[in-house]
């Protein structure tokens, strides 16, 4: 039976009894893969009220860790006549409270990169980066980011997974193992909630590379094929430097990227949640083979809910991708922040150019001959250093005299020296990398819509009605705290609309008050 200990906010040694040891009425651990979430929901008798305050540490033995783990009590504390209910988040998420002003790990592997940023937080970081087997090197700029945001970016760019033991942080290539667990459709899938997304499935790809380059074939096929074709045309941007962009290297790169794309998208995205007959030995990251009617899909454990009192898993989610809507919205938020910073940089550029023109345009000389117009810093033109030349061939600027070279130029054949363009409007297919950026952004939005559809389906199943005689007087939304719903509309002879509070105010049941919208 689980016992919890309460410690002060700054305690680090949990070998003692702490402030008090409590036998909880309810204690569930919800553990998601990596940085997607790890917290406990707890109910205790009301007599322990004086010990439960925000930021105190609740220490408990969890399912997966040898050492008891510390969870920081949030402001989400509720009191009733006989019990206290609270939520506490694992201390690894204290990383949200530490910031990075301008930290740039350059060409470092997983261990050294994480140590580099951990040593440069605004306040001394409490975390210890203890090990990593992620050896690939990478570079990233963390400007005005929290440590948690940096970890999230780090996880994506370095292709690793975080694992925490209190404040000790590991960064691994993979967590979990393959124990031969198999699920077969129609046999042992009772009590499952099943979600499948076939929208991105591709078994045959027409790969388009740099400047419209095609493979000699020109199609690539995956080993997996279905009764109907799943063919896509996909553009891949090159990551080769200009001097390396030979046809041979570009083709090799294109083939590698197209092959990886097929491997990633030849099976549907699936997510399965089971609430009965669960193998209690399964851990985060463990492999589960799903014997699907069309194709065998290898999935991994993404989340579990564990009853620390009965020591049993009460809910398990596994799949080949995460349906965490909060994560998707955070990704969109980060994208919008990136756009905001780009707009801010554009404003700075415009201001700087305005000041430059206003100051320097008071100087210089205009020289016109039969073939061109010149703007010079000195006369005669042979002695000038900074020169603008306007003529039939184009417009160019040189800081090396009348004969050039012209580092900024627009010529009559339509070419623009783009290395110095800092802002402006151009066709998206002509800006390197932007097409893929927009496609990825659209995919994120599509994924969110699928998540919202799932939430709506779940709500449909959990609404019950309270009747007096033959009239419905109240709608009850069970387990509403599981979703951050914003609005619910009820269609019928009359249309009703209701705003729902965030889940922090919905525990454990929400009574839905509806206002008449139309007659």
XYZ file of C-alpha atoms in Angstrom:
519
model
C 0.000 0.000 0.000
C 1.333 3.419 -0.989
C 2.286 5.863 1.711
C 3.154 9.460 0.863
C 5.624 11.742 2.610
C 5.358 15.531 2.656
C 8.583 17.551 2.544
C 9.404 21.259 2.343
C 9.870 22.859 -1.092
C 13.679 22.941 -0.952
C 14.294 19.501 0.601
C 16.437 17.025 -1.356
C 17.037 14.173 1.101
C 13.974 11.940 1.402
C 15.377 9.235 3.658
C 13.549 10.633 6.710
C 9.820 10.757 7.456
C 9.714 14.370 6.301
C 7.037 16.620 7.746
C 4.545 13.741 7.965
C 3.695 10.319 6.514
C 0.124 9.971 5.211
C -1.943 6.954 4.195
C -3.845 8.311 1.133
C -7.452 7.551 0.242
C -6.585 7.695 -3.462
C -3.248 7.968 -5.241
C -2.838 7.504 -8.993
C 0.355 8.060 -10.984
C -0.118 9.299 -14.571
C 3.107 8.863 -16.515
C 3.526 9.901 -20.160
C 6.510 9.396 -22.400
C 9.389 11.818 -21.873
C 8.368 15.474 -21.530
C 4.635 14.997 -22.189
C 3.737 14.771 -18.515
C 4.250 12.932 -15.214
C 2.066 13.686 -12.192
C 0.024 12.176 -9.353
C -3.597 12.715 -8.316
C -4.044 12.339 -4.557
C -6.898 12.333 -2.015
C -6.186 12.396 1.727
C -8.284 12.951 4.889
C -9.089 16.570 5.733
C -7.214 16.341 9.056
C -3.921 16.722 7.141
C -4.942 20.087 5.661
C -2.159 22.061 7.367
C 0.535 20.021 5.573
C -0.740 20.485 2.018
C 0.276 23.806 0.489
C 1.488 24.867 -2.938
C 5.117 23.960 -3.793
C 5.538 21.422 -0.981
C 6.964 18.101 -2.144
C 4.914 14.909 -2.095
C 7.271 11.918 -2.178
C 5.977 8.469 -3.166
C 7.257 5.153 -4.533
C 6.209 5.028 -8.195
C 5.680 2.106 -10.563
C 8.880 2.380 -12.587
C 11.587 3.909 -10.384
C 13.682 2.258 -7.682
C 13.979 5.525 -5.725
C 10.891 7.298 -4.322
C 10.062 10.248 -6.574
C 9.319 13.855 -5.604
C 6.228 15.580 -7.015
C 5.652 19.292 -6.441
C 2.162 20.189 -5.222
C 0.425 22.627 -7.586
C -2.116 25.314 -6.806
C -4.845 22.834 -7.778
C -5.853 21.956 -4.206
C -9.513 21.317 -3.336
C -11.143 20.934 0.054
C -14.420 19.248 1.006
C -15.898 18.429 4.382
C -13.895 15.228 4.792
C -11.013 15.172 2.280
C -8.362 17.120 0.389
C -7.715 16.553 -3.302
C -4.565 17.773 -5.001
C -2.355 17.278 -8.033
C 1.453 17.249 -7.961
C 3.825 17.344 -10.950
C 7.173 15.550 -11.062
C 10.086 17.808 -10.143
C 11.615 17.397 -13.629
C 8.999 19.963 -14.684
C 10.585 22.516 -12.351
C 12.614 23.130 -15.524
C 9.791 25.490 -16.566
C 10.962 27.912 -13.846
C 14.509 28.419 -15.162
C 15.305 30.569 -18.184
C 17.991 30.896 -20.845
C 18.731 34.394 -22.135
C 20.961 33.518 -25.090
C 22.557 30.070 -24.977
C 23.988 28.422 -28.104
C 25.351 24.862 -27.823
C 27.397 24.318 -30.993
C 28.359 20.973 -32.536
C 27.886 19.082 -29.242
C 26.556 15.584 -28.507
C 23.642 14.858 -26.171
C 25.538 14.811 -22.882
C 27.743 17.848 -23.510
C 24.938 19.869 -25.110
C 22.622 19.366 -22.131
C 25.386 20.130 -19.648
C 26.198 23.302 -21.599
C 22.672 24.725 -21.304
C 22.191 23.437 -17.750
C 25.187 25.507 -16.616
C 23.782 28.719 -18.123
C 20.336 29.178 -16.567
C 19.390 32.510 -14.969
C 19.313 30.869 -11.522
C 21.546 27.900 -10.708
C 19.844 24.815 -12.073
C 18.974 22.075 -9.535
C 19.301 19.370 -12.207
C 22.178 16.972 -12.744
C 22.787 15.732 -16.291
C 24.132 12.294 -15.412
C 24.388 10.363 -18.696
C 23.459 10.159 -22.370
C 24.077 7.646 -25.162
C 22.989 10.129 -27.861
C 26.290 10.666 -29.663
C 25.151 12.569 -32.765
C 26.276 16.216 -32.672
C 24.051 19.190 -33.344
C 23.701 22.948 -32.876
C 20.803 25.045 -31.595
C 20.156 28.587 -30.361
C 18.040 29.008 -27.219
C 17.140 32.684 -26.998
C 14.711 33.736 -24.258
C 13.589 30.148 -23.624
C 12.798 28.276 -20.446
C 14.980 25.273 -19.689
C 11.943 23.063 -20.319
C 11.388 24.620 -23.762
C 15.056 24.053 -24.547
C 14.740 20.396 -23.523
C 11.731 20.015 -25.817
C 13.686 21.414 -28.778
C 16.706 19.363 -27.766
C 14.645 16.170 -27.795
C 13.506 16.826 -31.368
C 16.800 18.025 -32.857
C 19.090 15.497 -31.157
C 16.517 12.687 -31.548
C 16.586 11.413 -27.973
C 14.258 10.773 -25.024
C 14.459 12.275 -21.529
C 14.320 10.076 -18.437
C 14.281 11.537 -14.922
C 15.037 10.160 -11.482
C 14.073 13.131 -9.327
C 16.572 15.875 -10.334
C 18.931 13.446 -12.104
C 18.350 13.671 -15.855
C 19.320 11.120 -18.500
C 19.013 11.558 -22.257
C 18.675 8.271 -24.125
C 18.311 7.017 -27.664
C 15.339 4.919 -26.536
C 13.485 3.875 -23.395
C 11.660 0.594 -22.892
C 12.239 -2.839 -24.407
C 10.586 -5.535 -26.514
C 9.200 -8.327 -24.328
C 7.216 -9.965 -27.132
C 3.875 -8.404 -26.119
C 1.300 -8.898 -28.915
C -2.256 -7.620 -29.382
C -4.529 -9.251 -31.992
C -7.577 -7.522 -33.488
C -10.843 -9.299 -32.683
C -9.287 -11.562 -30.027
C -7.772 -9.738 -27.072
C -8.883 -6.170 -27.777
C -11.962 -6.027 -25.564
C -12.257 -2.778 -23.626
C -10.098 -0.840 -26.094
C -10.545 2.720 -27.339
C -9.075 2.654 -30.857
C -7.964 5.587 -32.997
C -6.434 5.268 -36.471
C -5.362 8.036 -38.849
C -4.674 7.030 -42.462
C -4.397 10.598 -43.796
C -0.585 10.536 -44.113
C -0.129 6.928 -45.246
C 2.223 6.624 -48.229
C 3.391 3.391 -49.889
C 4.618 4.913 -53.161
C 6.336 8.272 -53.416
C 7.343 10.549 -56.269
C 10.291 12.278 -54.636
C 11.123 15.782 -55.928
C 14.465 17.242 -54.926
C 16.489 20.405 -55.403
C 15.478 22.360 -58.551
C 12.925 19.692 -59.519
C 15.428 16.815 -59.444
C 13.838 13.344 -59.833
C 15.215 9.882 -59.163
C 15.986 7.750 -62.248
C 13.078 5.350 -61.375
C 11.336 7.938 -60.564
C 9.004 6.302 -57.946
C 10.005 4.477 -54.770
C 7.747 1.839 -53.191
C 7.581 0.643 -49.604
C 7.680 -3.030 -48.671
C 4.131 -2.654 -47.335
C 1.355 -2.400 -49.939
C -2.436 -2.295 -49.557
C -5.343 -3.179 -51.842
C -5.662 0.487 -52.815
C -2.703 2.757 -53.734
C -1.336 5.387 -51.350
C 0.827 7.468 -53.683
C 2.149 10.930 -52.819
C 4.255 13.607 -54.471
C 6.678 14.932 -51.853
C 9.265 17.713 -52.201
C 12.470 17.374 -50.189
C 14.799 20.304 -49.508
C 18.534 19.735 -49.728
C 20.775 20.204 -46.707
C 23.968 20.146 -48.774
C 26.169 23.200 -49.018
C 26.334 24.825 -52.462
C 29.802 23.492 -53.219
C 28.588 19.936 -52.425
C 25.482 20.077 -54.629
C 26.634 17.738 -57.388
C 23.978 15.653 -59.150
C 25.378 12.470 -57.649
C 25.229 13.755 -54.062
C 21.818 15.345 -54.560
C 20.399 12.061 -55.887
C 21.918 10.112 -53.003
C 20.443 12.560 -50.489
C 17.038 12.503 -52.210
C 16.920 8.689 -52.188
C 17.856 8.572 -48.496
C 15.180 11.092 -47.499
C 12.476 9.462 -49.645
C 13.266 6.010 -48.224
C 13.057 7.324 -44.668
C 9.755 9.032 -45.510
C 8.281 5.738 -46.760
C 9.449 3.852 -43.674
C 7.847 6.445 -41.428
C 4.535 6.709 -43.295
C 3.846 3.227 -44.702
C 1.580 2.375 -41.735
C -1.276 4.431 -40.256
C -0.877 6.486 -37.116
C -2.577 4.560 -34.318
C -3.372 5.087 -30.665
C -4.964 2.463 -28.444
C -6.144 2.893 -24.853
C -7.077 -0.168 -22.804
C -8.716 -0.246 -19.383
C -8.877 -3.979 -18.587
C -6.706 -7.123 -18.589
C -3.496 -5.074 -18.718
C -0.036 -6.567 -18.402
C 1.229 -4.784 -15.277
C 4.869 -5.332 -16.181
C 4.683 -2.947 -19.173
C 6.716 0.272 -18.904
C 6.961 3.518 -20.880
C 8.585 2.838 -24.259
C 7.994 -0.930 -24.233
C 7.169 -2.383 -27.665
C 3.717 -3.854 -28.364
C 3.108 -5.593 -31.695
C -0.425 -5.054 -33.039
C -1.696 -7.733 -35.443
C -3.776 -5.378 -37.572
C -6.122 -6.786 -40.277
C -4.101 -4.993 -42.999
C -0.586 -4.809 -41.589
C 1.385 -5.590 -38.433
C 2.165 -2.370 -36.573
C 4.903 -2.013 -33.976
C 3.823 0.450 -31.298
C 5.210 1.555 -27.942
C 3.743 2.381 -24.553
C 3.105 6.135 -24.452
C 1.216 6.575 -21.183
C -0.121 4.698 -18.203
C -2.269 5.453 -15.170
C -1.166 3.427 -12.164
C -3.023 2.922 -8.891
C -0.256 3.228 -6.296
C -2.514 1.761 -3.582
C -3.621 -1.431 -5.359
C -0.356 -1.496 -7.387
C -2.163 -2.093 -10.683
C -2.269 -0.299 -14.036
C -5.808 1.013 -14.539
C -5.283 2.490 -18.021
C -2.618 2.021 -20.692
C -2.108 3.966 -23.942
C 0.163 2.700 -26.692
C 0.663 3.586 -30.356
C 3.164 4.866 -32.921
C 2.514 8.557 -32.210
C 1.204 10.760 -29.412
C -2.311 12.177 -29.500
C -1.445 14.714 -26.816
C -3.411 17.803 -27.916
C -1.605 19.991 -25.379
C 1.728 19.123 -26.985
C 0.375 19.940 -30.446
C -0.933 23.309 -29.276
C 2.429 24.076 -27.651
C 4.135 23.322 -30.967
C 1.781 25.752 -32.729
C 2.467 28.337 -30.011
C 6.207 27.966 -30.560
C 5.713 28.362 -34.311
C 3.709 31.555 -33.796
C 6.397 32.860 -31.449
C 9.006 32.210 -34.146
C 6.879 34.173 -36.646
C 6.461 36.992 -34.101
C 10.231 37.216 -33.681
C 10.697 37.301 -37.453
C 8.197 40.175 -37.725
C 10.032 41.987 -34.923
C 13.317 41.522 -36.793
C 11.642 42.900 -39.918
C 10.628 46.045 -37.999
C 14.227 46.466 -36.807
C 15.500 46.075 -40.380
C 13.063 48.681 -41.713
C 14.019 51.130 -38.964
C 17.720 50.649 -39.647
C 17.305 51.100 -43.399
C 15.227 54.247 -42.878
C 17.915 55.786 -40.663
C 20.604 54.817 -43.185
C 18.777 56.419 -46.120
C 17.888 59.570 -44.180
C 21.494 60.110 -43.128
C 23.519 59.098 -46.198
C 21.154 60.456 -48.850
C 22.211 63.950 -47.763
C 25.656 63.143 -49.135
C 26.912 61.795 -52.467
C 26.765 62.879 -56.102
C 24.409 62.034 -58.977
C 26.168 61.519 -62.316
C 24.272 60.927 -65.576
C 25.838 59.980 -68.885
C 24.362 58.535 -72.125
C 24.001 54.949 -70.854
C 23.528 54.980 -67.092
C 22.815 56.895 -63.903
C 25.439 56.795 -61.163
C 25.256 57.727 -57.494
C 28.777 58.150 -56.106
C 30.464 59.014 -52.831
C 33.289 60.827 -54.727
C 33.956 62.499 -58.051
C 35.266 61.662 -60.546
C 33.739 58.188 -60.778
C 37.178 56.533 -61.048
C 37.938 57.682 -57.469
C 34.636 56.573 -55.956
C 34.337 53.625 -53.560
C 30.595 53.283 -52.856
C 28.687 53.248 -56.138
C 25.124 52.661 -57.333
C 24.851 51.964 -61.095
C 21.469 52.133 -62.854
C 21.384 50.980 -66.471
C 19.730 48.710 -69.039
C 21.445 45.586 -67.633
C 20.144 46.206 -64.115
C 20.713 47.925 -60.797
C 23.769 47.204 -58.664
C 25.693 48.432 -55.637
C 29.431 48.115 -55.137
C 31.545 49.042 -52.137
C 34.683 48.423 -54.241
C 34.469 51.185 -56.822
C 32.890 51.782 -60.210
C 33.955 48.437 -61.739
C 32.592 46.349 -58.865
C 32.108 43.541 -57.976
C 28.438 44.299 -57.274
C 27.444 42.427 -54.123
C 23.844 43.679 -54.278
C 22.191 43.504 -57.689
C 18.999 43.027 -59.723
C 19.761 42.197 -63.364
C 17.611 42.230 -66.495
C 17.503 38.396 -66.682
C 15.404 38.374 -63.493
C 18.159 37.292 -61.099
C 18.486 38.794 -57.640
C 21.473 38.444 -55.359
C 19.393 36.937 -52.489
C 22.155 36.577 -49.913
C 21.452 40.086 -48.632
C 17.643 39.963 -48.643
C 16.483 40.313 -45.024
C 12.752 40.837 -45.502
C 10.098 41.077 -48.157
C 7.498 39.053 -50.042
C 8.377 36.270 -52.494
C 6.691 33.179 -53.897
C 6.884 30.474 -51.210
C 8.164 27.822 -53.618
C 11.228 30.024 -54.314
C 12.253 30.413 -50.684
C 14.424 27.521 -49.559
C 12.832 25.497 -46.746
C 9.624 27.537 -46.490
C 7.480 25.048 -48.401
C 8.351 22.265 -45.960
C 7.815 24.653 -43.036
C 4.265 25.435 -44.193
C 3.490 21.766 -44.889
C 4.627 20.796 -41.396
C 2.541 23.618 -39.919
C -0.559 22.406 -41.813
C 0.072 18.835 -40.609
C 0.155 20.067 -37.008
C -3.211 21.777 -37.465
C -4.683 18.620 -39.056
C -3.401 16.544 -36.148
C -5.023 18.937 -33.650
C -8.342 18.610 -35.469
C -8.147 14.830 -35.083
C -7.484 15.277 -31.372
C -10.443 17.614 -31.009
C -12.653 15.103 -32.828
C -11.578 12.490 -30.325
C -12.383 14.799 -27.409
C -15.839 15.446 -28.858
C -16.478 11.698 -29.219
C -15.390 11.135 -25.642
C -17.706 13.863 -24.373
C -20.616 12.357 -26.328
C -20.145 9.126 -24.410
C -19.949 10.698 -20.950
C -23.008 12.994 -20.854
C -25.813 11.829 -18.550
C -29.175 13.420 -17.898
C -30.891 14.311 -14.637
C -34.666 14.290 -14.971
C -37.566 15.564 -12.949
C -40.799 14.048 -14.273
C -40.249 14.175 -18.053
C -38.056 17.289 -18.173
C -34.258 17.353 -18.298
C -33.103 19.772 -15.605
C -29.366 19.186 -15.631
C -26.638 17.659 -17.851
C -23.729 15.995 -16.094
C -20.371 15.751 -17.869
C -18.467 12.872 -16.222
C -14.671 13.057 -15.964
C -14.703 16.514 -17.531
C -11.383 17.316 -15.882
C -9.662 15.054 -18.432
C -10.136 17.623 -21.218
C -9.765 21.423 -21.423
C -13.031 22.052 -23.268
C -13.821 25.629 -24.201
C -17.407 25.494 -25.440
C -20.228 23.005 -25.882
C -23.255 23.463 -28.139
C -26.384 21.322 -27.808
C -28.523 21.081 -30.935
C -32.241 20.308 -30.815
C -35.516 22.142 -31.162
C -33.633 24.945 -29.514
C -29.893 25.629 -29.607
C -27.972 26.049 -26.381
C -24.430 27.178 -25.826
C -22.335 26.881 -22.692
C -18.826 27.890 -21.707
C -16.927 25.266 -19.704
C -14.403 26.161 -17.078
C -10.846 24.715 -17.282
C -10.469 21.304 -15.745
C -8.960 22.766 -12.557
C -12.534 23.679 -11.557
C -14.176 20.498 -12.788
C -13.042 17.921 -10.248
C -14.498 15.385 -9.913
C -17.753 16.162 -11.762
C -19.068 19.126 -13.722
C -22.685 20.198 -13.697
C -23.338 21.909 -17.027
C -25.470 25.050 -16.757
C -26.924 25.960 -20.153
C -28.210 29.276 -21.405
C -30.869 29.504 -24.083
C -29.414 30.929 -27.304
C -32.347 30.815 -29.720
C -36.018 29.918 -29.882
